[in-house]
Tab-separated table of C-alpha atoms (C1' of nucleotides) in Angstrom:
chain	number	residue	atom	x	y	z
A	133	UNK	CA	-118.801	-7.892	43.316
A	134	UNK	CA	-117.762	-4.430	41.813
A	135	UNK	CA	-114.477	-6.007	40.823
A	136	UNK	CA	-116.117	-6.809	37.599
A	137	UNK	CA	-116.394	-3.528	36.646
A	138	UNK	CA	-113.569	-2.111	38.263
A	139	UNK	CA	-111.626	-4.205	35.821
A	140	UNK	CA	-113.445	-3.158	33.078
A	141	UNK	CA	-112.584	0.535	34.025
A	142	UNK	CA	-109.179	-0.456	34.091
A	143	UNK	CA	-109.441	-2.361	31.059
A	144	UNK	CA	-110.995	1.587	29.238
A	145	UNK	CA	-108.136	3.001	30.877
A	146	UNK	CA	-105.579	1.788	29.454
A	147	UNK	CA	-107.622	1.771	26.253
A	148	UNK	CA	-107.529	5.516	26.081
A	149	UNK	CA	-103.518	5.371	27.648
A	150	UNK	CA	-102.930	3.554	23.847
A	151	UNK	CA	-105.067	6.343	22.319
A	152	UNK	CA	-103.159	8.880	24.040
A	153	UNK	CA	-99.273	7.605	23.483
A	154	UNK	CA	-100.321	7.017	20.133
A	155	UNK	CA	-101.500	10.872	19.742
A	156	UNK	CA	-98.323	11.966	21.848
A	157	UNK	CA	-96.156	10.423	19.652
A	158	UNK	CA	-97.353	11.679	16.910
A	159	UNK	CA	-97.837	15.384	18.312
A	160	UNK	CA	-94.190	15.081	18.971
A	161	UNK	CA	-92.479	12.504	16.526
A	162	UNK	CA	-94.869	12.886	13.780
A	163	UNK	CA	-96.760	10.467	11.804
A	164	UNK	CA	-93.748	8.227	10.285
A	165	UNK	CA	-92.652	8.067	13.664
A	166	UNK	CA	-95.878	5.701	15.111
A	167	UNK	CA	-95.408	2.410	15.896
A	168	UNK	CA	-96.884	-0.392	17.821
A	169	UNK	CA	-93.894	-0.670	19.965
A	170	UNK	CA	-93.334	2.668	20.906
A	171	UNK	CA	-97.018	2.683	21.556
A	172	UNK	CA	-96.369	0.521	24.031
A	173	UNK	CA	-92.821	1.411	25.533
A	174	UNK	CA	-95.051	4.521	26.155
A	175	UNK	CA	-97.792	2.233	28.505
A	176	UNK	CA	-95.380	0.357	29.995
A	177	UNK	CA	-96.302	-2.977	28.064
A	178	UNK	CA	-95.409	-4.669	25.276
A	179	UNK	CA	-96.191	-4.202	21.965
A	180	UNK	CA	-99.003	-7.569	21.538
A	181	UNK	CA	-101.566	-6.748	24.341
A	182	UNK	CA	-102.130	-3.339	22.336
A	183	UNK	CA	-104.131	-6.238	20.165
A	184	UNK	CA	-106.461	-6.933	23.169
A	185	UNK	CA	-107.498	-3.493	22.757
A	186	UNK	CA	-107.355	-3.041	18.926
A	187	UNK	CA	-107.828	-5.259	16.021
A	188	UNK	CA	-104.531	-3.655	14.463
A	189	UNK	CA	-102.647	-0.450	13.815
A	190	UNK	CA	-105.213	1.009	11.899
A	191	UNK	CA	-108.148	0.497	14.480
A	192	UNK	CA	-105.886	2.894	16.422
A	193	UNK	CA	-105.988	5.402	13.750
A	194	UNK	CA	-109.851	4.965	13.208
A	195	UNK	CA	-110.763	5.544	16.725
A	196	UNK	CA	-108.346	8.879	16.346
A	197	UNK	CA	-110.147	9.510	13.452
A	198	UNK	CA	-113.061	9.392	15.233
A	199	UNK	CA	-111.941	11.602	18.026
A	200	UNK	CA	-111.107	14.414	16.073
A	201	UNK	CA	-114.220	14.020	14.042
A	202	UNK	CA	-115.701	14.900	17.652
A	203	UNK	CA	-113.771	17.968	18.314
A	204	UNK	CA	-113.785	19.360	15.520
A	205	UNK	CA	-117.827	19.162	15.681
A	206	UNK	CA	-117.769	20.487	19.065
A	207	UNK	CA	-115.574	23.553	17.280
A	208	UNK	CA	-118.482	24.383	14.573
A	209	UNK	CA	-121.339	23.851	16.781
A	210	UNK	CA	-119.883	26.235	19.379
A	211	UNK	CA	-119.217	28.556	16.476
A	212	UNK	CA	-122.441	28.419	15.371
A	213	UNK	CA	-124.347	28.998	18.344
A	214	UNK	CA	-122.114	32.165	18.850
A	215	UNK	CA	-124.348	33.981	15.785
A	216	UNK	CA	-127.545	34.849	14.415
A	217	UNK	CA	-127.560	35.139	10.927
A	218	UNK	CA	-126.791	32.300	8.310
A	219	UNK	CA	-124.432	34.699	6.970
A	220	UNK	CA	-122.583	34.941	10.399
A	221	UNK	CA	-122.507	31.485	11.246
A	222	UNK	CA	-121.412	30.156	7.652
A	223	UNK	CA	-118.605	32.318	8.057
A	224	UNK	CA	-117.587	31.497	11.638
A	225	UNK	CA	-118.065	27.656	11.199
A	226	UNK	CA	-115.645	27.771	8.355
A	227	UNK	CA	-113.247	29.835	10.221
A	228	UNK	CA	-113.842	26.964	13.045
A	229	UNK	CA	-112.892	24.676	10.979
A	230	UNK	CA	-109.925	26.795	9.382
A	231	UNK	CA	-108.440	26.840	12.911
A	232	UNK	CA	-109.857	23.529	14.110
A	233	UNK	CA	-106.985	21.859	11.208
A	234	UNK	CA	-104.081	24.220	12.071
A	235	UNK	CA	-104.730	23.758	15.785
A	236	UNK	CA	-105.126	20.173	15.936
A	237	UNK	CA	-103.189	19.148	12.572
A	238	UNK	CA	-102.505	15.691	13.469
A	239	UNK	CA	-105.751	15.128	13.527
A	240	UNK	CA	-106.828	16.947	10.692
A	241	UNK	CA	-104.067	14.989	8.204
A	242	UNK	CA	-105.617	11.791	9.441
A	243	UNK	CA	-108.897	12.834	9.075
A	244	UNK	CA	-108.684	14.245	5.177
A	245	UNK	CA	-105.676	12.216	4.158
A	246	UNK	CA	-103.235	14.787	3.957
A	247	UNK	CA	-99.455	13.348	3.831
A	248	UNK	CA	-100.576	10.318	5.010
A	249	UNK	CA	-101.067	6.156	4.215
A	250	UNK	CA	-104.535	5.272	2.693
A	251	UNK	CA	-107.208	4.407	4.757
A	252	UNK	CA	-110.428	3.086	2.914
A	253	UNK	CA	-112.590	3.117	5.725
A	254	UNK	CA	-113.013	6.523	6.645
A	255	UNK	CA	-115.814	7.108	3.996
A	256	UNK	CA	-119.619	6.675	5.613
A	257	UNK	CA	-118.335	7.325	8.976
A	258	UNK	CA	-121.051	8.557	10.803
A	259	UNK	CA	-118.843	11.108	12.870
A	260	UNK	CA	-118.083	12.703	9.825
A	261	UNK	CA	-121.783	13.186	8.654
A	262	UNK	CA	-122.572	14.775	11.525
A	263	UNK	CA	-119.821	17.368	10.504
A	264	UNK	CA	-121.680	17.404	7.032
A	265	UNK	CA	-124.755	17.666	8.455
A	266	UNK	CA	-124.251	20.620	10.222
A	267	UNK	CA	-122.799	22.690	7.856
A	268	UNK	CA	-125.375	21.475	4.905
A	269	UNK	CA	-127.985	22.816	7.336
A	270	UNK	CA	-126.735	26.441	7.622
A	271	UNK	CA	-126.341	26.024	3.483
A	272	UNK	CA	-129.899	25.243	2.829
A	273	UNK	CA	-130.481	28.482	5.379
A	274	UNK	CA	-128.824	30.432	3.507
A	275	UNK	CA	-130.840	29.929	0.158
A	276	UNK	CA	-133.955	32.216	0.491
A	277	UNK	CA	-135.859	30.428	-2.483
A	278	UNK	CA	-137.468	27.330	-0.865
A	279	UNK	CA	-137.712	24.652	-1.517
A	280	UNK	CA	-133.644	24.100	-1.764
A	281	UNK	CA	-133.060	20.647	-4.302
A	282	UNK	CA	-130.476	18.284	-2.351
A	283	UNK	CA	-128.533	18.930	-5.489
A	284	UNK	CA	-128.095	23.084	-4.486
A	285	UNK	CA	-126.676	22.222	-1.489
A	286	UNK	CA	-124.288	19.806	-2.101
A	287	UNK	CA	-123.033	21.958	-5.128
A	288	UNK	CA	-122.494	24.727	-2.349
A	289	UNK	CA	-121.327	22.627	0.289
A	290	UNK	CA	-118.366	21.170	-2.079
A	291	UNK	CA	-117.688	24.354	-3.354
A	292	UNK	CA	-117.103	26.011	0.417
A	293	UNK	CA	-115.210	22.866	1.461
A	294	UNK	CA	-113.122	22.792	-1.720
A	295	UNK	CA	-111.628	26.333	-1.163
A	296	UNK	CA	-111.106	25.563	2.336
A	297	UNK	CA	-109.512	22.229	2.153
A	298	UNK	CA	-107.267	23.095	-0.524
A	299	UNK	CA	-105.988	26.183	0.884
A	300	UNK	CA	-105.493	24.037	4.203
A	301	UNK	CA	-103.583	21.362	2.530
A	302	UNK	CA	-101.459	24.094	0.608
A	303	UNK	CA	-100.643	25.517	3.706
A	304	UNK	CA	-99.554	21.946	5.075
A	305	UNK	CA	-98.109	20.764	2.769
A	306	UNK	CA	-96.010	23.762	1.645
A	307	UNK	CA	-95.646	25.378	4.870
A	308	UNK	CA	-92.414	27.506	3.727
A	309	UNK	CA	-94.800	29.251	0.761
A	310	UNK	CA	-94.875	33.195	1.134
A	311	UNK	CA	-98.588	32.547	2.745
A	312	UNK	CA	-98.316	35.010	5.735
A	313	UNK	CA	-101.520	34.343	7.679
A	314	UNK	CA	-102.956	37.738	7.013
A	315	UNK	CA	-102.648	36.753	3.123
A	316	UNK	CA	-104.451	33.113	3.972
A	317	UNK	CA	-107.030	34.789	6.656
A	318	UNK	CA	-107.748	37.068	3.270
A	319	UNK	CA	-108.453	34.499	0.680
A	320	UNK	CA	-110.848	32.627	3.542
A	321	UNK	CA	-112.904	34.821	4.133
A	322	UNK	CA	-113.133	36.809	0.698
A	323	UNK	CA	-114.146	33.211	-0.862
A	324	UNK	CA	-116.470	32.478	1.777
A	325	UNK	CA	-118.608	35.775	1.308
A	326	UNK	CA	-118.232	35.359	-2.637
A	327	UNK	CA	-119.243	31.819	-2.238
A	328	UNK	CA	-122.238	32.901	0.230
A	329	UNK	CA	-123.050	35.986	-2.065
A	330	UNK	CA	-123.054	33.873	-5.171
A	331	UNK	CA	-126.245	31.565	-3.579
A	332	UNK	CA	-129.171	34.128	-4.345
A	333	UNK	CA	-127.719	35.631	-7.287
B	806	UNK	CA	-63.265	5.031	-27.540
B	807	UNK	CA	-66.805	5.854	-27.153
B	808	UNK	CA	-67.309	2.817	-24.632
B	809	UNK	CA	-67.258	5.290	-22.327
B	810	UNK	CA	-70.233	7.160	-23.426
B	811	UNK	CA	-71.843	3.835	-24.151
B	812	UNK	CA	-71.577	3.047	-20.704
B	813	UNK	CA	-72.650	6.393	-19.452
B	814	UNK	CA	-75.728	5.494	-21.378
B	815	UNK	CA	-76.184	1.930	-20.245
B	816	UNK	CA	-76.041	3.771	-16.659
B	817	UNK	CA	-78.806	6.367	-17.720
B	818	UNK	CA	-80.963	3.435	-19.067
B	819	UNK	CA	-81.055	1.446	-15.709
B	820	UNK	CA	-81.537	4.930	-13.867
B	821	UNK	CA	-84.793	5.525	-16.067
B	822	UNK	CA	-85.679	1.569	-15.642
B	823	UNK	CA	-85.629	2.480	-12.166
B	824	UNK	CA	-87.591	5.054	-12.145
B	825	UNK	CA	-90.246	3.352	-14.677
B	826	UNK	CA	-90.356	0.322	-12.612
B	827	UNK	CA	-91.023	2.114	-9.649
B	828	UNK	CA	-93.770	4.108	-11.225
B	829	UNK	CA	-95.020	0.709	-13.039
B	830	UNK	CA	-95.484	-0.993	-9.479
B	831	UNK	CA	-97.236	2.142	-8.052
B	832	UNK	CA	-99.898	2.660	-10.771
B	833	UNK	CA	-100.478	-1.385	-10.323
B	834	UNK	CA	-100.571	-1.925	-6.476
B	835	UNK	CA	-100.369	1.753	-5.012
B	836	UNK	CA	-98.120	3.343	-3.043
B	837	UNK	CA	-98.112	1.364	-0.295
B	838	UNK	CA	-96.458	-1.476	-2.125
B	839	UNK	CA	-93.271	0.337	-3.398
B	840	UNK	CA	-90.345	-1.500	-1.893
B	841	UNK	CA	-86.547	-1.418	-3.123
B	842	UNK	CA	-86.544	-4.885	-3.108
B	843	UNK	CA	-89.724	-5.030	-5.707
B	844	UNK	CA	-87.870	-2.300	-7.813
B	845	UNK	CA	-85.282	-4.186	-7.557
B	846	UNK	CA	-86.876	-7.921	-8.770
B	847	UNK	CA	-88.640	-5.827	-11.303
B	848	UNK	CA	-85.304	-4.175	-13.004
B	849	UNK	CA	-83.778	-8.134	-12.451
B	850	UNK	CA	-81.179	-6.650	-10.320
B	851	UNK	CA	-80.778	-6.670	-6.097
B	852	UNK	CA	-81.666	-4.028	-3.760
B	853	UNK	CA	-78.433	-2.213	-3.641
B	854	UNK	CA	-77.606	-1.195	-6.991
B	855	UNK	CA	-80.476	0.985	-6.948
B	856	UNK	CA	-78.362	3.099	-4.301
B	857	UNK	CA	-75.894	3.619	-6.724
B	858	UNK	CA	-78.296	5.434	-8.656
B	859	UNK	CA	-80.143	7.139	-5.916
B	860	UNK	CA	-79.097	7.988	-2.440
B	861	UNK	CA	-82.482	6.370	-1.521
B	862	UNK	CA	-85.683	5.631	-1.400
B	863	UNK	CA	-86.768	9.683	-1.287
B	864	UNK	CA	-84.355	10.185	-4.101
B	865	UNK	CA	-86.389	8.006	-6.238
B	866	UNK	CA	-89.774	9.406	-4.761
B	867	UNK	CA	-87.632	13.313	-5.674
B	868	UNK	CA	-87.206	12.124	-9.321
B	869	UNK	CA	-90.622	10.902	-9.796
B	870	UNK	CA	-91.841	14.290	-8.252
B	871	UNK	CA	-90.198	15.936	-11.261
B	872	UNK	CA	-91.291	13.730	-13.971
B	873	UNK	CA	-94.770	14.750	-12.750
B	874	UNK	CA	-94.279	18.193	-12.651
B	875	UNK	CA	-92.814	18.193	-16.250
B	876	UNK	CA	-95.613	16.627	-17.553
B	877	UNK	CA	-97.844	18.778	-15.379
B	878	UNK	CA	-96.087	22.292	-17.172
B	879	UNK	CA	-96.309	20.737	-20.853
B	880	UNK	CA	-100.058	19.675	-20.228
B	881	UNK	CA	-100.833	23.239	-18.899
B	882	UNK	CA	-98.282	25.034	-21.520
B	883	UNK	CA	-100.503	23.437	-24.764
B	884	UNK	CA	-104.003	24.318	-22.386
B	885	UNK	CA	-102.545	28.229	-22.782
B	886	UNK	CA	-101.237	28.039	-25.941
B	887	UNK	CA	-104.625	26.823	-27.329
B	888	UNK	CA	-106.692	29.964	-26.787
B	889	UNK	CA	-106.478	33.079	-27.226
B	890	UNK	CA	-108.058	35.870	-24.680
B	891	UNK	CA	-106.823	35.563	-21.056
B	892	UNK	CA	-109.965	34.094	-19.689
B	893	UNK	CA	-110.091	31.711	-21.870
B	894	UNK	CA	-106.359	30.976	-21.058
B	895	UNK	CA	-107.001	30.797	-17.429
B	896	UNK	CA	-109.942	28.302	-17.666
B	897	UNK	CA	-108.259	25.492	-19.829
B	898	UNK	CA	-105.518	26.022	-17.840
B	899	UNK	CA	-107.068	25.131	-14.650
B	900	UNK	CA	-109.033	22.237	-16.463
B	901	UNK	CA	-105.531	21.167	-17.859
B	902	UNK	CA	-104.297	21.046	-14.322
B	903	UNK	CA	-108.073	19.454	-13.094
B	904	UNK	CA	-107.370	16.616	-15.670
B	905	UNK	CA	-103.615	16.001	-14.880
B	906	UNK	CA	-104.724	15.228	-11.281
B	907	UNK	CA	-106.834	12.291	-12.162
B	908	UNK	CA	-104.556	11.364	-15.638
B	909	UNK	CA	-101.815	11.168	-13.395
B	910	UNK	CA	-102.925	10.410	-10.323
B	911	UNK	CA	-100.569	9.131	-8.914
B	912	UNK	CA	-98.121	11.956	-9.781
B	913	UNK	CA	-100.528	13.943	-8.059
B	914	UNK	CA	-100.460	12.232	-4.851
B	915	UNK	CA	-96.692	12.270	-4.725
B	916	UNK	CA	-96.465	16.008	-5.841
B	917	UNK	CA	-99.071	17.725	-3.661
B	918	UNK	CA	-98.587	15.132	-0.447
B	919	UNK	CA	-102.213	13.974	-0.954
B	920	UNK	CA	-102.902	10.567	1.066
B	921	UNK	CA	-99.141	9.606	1.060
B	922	UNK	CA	-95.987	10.224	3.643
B	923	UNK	CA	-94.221	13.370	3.946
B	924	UNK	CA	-91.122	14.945	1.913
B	925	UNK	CA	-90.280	17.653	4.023
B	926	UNK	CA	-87.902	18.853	0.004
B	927	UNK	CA	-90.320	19.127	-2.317
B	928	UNK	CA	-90.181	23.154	-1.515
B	929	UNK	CA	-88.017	25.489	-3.668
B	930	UNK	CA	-88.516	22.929	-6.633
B	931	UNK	CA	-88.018	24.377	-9.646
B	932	UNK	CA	-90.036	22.493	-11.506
B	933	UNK	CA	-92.750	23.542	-9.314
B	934	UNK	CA	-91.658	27.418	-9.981
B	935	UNK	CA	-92.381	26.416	-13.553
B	936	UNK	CA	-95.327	25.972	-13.476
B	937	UNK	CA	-96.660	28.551	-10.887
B	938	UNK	CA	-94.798	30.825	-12.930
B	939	UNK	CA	-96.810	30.346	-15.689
B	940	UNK	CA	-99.885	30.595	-14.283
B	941	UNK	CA	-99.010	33.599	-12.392
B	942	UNK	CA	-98.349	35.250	-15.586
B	943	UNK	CA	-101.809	34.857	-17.327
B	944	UNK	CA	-103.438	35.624	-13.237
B	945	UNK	CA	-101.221	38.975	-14.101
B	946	UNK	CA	-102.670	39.828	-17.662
B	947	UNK	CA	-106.143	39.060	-16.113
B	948	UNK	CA	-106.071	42.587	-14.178
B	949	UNK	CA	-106.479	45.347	-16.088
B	950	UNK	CA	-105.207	48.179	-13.769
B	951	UNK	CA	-101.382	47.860	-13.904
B	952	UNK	CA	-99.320	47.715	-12.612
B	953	UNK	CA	-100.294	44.758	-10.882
B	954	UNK	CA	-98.369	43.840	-6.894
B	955	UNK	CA	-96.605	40.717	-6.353
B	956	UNK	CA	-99.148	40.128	-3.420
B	957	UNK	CA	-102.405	40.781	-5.827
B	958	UNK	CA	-100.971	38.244	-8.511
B	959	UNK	CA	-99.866	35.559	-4.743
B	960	UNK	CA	-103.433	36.129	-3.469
B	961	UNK	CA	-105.295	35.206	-6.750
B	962	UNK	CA	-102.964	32.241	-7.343
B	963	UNK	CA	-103.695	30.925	-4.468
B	964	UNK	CA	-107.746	31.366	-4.410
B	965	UNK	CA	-107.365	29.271	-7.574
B	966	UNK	CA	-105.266	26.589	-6.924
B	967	UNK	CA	-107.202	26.301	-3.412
B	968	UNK	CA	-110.308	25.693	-4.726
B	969	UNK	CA	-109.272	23.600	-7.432
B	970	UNK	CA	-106.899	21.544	-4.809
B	971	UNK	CA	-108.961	21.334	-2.598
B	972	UNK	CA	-111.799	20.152	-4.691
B	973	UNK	CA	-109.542	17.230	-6.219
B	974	UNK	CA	-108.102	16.451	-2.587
B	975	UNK	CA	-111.724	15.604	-1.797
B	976	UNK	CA	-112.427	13.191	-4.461
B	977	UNK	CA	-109.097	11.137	-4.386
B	978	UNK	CA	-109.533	10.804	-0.323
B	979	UNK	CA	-113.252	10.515	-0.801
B	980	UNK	CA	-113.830	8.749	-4.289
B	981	UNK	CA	-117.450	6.949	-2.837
B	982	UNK	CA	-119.125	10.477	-2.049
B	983	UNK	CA	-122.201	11.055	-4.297
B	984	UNK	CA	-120.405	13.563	-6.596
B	985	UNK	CA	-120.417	12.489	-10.254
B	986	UNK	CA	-118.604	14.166	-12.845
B	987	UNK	CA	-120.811	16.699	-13.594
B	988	UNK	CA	-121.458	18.287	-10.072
B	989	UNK	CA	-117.431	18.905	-10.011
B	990	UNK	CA	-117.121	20.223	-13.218
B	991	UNK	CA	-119.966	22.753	-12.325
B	992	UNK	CA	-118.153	23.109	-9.349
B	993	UNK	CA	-115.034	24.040	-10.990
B	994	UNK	CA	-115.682	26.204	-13.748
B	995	UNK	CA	-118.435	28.329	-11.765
B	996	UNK	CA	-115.639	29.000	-8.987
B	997	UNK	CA	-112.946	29.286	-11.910
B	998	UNK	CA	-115.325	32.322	-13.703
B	999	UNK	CA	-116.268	33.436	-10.361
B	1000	UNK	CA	-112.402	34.581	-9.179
B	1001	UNK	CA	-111.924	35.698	-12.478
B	1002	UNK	CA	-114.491	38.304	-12.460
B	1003	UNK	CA	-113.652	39.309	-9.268
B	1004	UNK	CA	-110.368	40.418	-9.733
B	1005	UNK	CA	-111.654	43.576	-11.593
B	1006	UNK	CA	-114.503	44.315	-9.568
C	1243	DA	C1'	-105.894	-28.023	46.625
C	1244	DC	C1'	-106.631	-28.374	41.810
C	1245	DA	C1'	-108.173	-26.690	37.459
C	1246	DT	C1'	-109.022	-22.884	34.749
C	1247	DT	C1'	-108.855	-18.606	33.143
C	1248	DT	C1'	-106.464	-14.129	32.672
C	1249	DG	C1'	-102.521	-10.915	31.858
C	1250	DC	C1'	-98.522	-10.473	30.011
C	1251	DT	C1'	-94.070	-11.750	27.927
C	1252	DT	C1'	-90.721	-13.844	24.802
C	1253	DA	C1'	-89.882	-15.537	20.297
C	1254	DA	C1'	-90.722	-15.663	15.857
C	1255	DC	C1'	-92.348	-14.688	10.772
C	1256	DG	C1'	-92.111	-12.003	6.902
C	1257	DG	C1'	-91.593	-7.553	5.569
C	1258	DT	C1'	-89.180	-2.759	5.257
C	1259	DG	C1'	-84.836	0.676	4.126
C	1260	DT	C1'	-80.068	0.573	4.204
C	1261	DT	C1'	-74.985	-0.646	4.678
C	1262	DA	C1'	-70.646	-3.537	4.674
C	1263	DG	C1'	-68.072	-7.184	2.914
C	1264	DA	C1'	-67.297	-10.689	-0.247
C	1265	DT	C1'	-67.462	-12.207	-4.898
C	1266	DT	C1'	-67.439	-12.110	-9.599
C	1267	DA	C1'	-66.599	-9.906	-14.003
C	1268	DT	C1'	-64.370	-6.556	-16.670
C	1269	DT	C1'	-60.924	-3.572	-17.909
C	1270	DT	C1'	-56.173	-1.979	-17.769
C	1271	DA	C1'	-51.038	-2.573	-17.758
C	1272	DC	C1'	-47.146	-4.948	-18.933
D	637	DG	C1'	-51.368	-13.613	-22.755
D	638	DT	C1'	-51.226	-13.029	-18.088
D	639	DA	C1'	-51.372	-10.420	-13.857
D	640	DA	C1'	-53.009	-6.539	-11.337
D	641	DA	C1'	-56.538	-3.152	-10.680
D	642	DT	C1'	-61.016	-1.689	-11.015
D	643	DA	C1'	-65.816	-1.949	-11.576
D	644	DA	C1'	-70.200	-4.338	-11.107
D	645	DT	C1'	-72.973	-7.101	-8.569
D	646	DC	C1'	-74.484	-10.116	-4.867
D	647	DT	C1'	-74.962	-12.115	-0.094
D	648	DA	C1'	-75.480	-11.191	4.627
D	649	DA	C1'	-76.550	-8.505	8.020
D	650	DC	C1'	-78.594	-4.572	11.033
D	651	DA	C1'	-82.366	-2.378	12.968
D	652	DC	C1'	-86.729	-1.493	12.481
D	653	DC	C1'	-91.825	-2.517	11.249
D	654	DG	C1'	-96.861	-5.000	12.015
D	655	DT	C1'	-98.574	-9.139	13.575
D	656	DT	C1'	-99.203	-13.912	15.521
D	657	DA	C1'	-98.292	-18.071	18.332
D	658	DA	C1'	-96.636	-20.231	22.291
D	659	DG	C1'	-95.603	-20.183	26.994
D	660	DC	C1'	-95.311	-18.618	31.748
D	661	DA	C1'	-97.049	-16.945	36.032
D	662	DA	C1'	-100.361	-15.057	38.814
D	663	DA	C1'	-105.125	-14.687	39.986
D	664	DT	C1'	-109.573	-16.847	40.058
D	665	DG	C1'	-113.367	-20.322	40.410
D	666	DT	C1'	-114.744	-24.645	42.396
DNA sequence: ACATTTGCTTAACGGTGTTAGATTATTTAC
DNA sequence: GTAAATAATCTAACACCGTTAAGCAAATGT
């Protein structure tokens, strides 16, 4: 019978109804605010069958992880594929992800550990190398003397993501600063073209 | 009599055990593992006393936020004082603040919400001032057309400290990444010179 | 119809930050 | 020196947390 699988729809469903009261209650409650319980308060259960579905809290918070790893690629591919030149794209792949951490910030805190408990997975997660991945390919573009050592790029990629991140977790971190957006837009995008200009020099 | 100030004392010693115990379990087991109770066993007293030296847990987490950013100033005030051209100045001073991060890392964490729950104080700190202060002064003697705007000097300061912050963000959330030493240090001082000479450009 | 599995709940363990009340020790007043 | 007042400290408790074990009740397989 198709019962089978109809549970095991239902069984995904809720799944993702866990993912999503988690997320709402941190998009409204904030971070210190999740908990198993009100997890499930939110499904209508009670707080142990959220362990049929998870090993523990922070499977939850990996599969989120995860998630986010996925829009936020979506974000840079789309802005990627918008442009022709290396220079173009480099620029509006940072900007995507720029916007990608101030329009999904929950997200973005879990994902780079800003204001947030430890999480030692989280490092050879292959959502995030696809993020990587991306973005190293545009860098090795952008070098015109071939062939580019692994080295190069990496140097370059840490250097772009270094600016970026910081001035991201500034911004979170200290959100009452005297950073208007104009100010932060500024820095961005003056560092990314120095950065960029700074490869075949 | 001077019991009195004796006692006064004898208060100001179990406020700094406090604090040192609370610190001690931190740089042994993380941050994850600081509990009143464990300040508490380690100090030989019970959980509430420590409220009569703190209005809570955040008060403690307040007072350790200072510590850190005293050391932080006299780590970056010997960097300056140790050269002599402004350049020079601004490069040991970033390395200064470079070094703190992983000296101190802990302090770190706690000061710049890296990996760790929120503390929505922490603005308008004026031990933070401190030391932005003095870094915005030698960012100021870097220009050489004066006189130099309060949003030049803000825009500069914060190029810096991105890069720098965000670099250091990415090795304490990602310590397994294939960066060694080297690569950041490259890293570092090639973006430090790099905003330097662009501010008169 | 009986046995078995499944879905879900209640109860509990050990932990957290924090507060109130009781208890003990110390100081003050006579 | 003793009694009252004050300070220092502890025990017990509250409400929450993540997590696990035991049990119940309904659905399923035979």
């Amino acid at each position: 019978m198709g019962s089978k699988e109809r549970i095991l729809r239902l069984k995904d469903e809720t799944r993702t109804k866990i993912l999503d009261a988690a997320l709402n209650i941190v998009q409204t409650e904030g971070w210190q605010a999740l908990s198993m319980r009100k997890i499930a308060d939110q499904i209508e259960y009670t707080a142990p069958i959220i362990y049929e579905y998870f090993s523990n809290k922070e499977g939850i918070l990996l599969e989120l992880t995860r998630r986010g790893y996925q829009i936020l690629a979506k974000d840079i591919r789309a802005a990627r594929d918008k442009h022709e030149t290396a220079e173009d794209k480099m620029e509006a792949m940072w900007v995507a992800y720029w916007n990608f951490a101030f329009s999904h910030t929950e997200f973005y805190q879990l994902m780079y550990g800003v204001d947030m408990v430890c999480c030692t997975v989280k490092n050879s997660l292959t959502e995030a190398e696809t993020v990587s991945n991306m973005l190293g390919d545009v860098i090795e573009s952008l070098f015109e003397k071939k062939p580019v050592s692994e080295d190069d790029i990496c140097r370059k990629y840490y250097t772009y993501w270094s600016i970026i991140h910081g001035l991201i977790s500034i911004n979170l971190v200290r959100p009452n600063g005297r950073t208007t957006d104009e100010l932060n837009q500024q820095i961005l995008k003056d560092a990314i073209k120095g950065i960029t200009l700074s490869i075949n020099s």
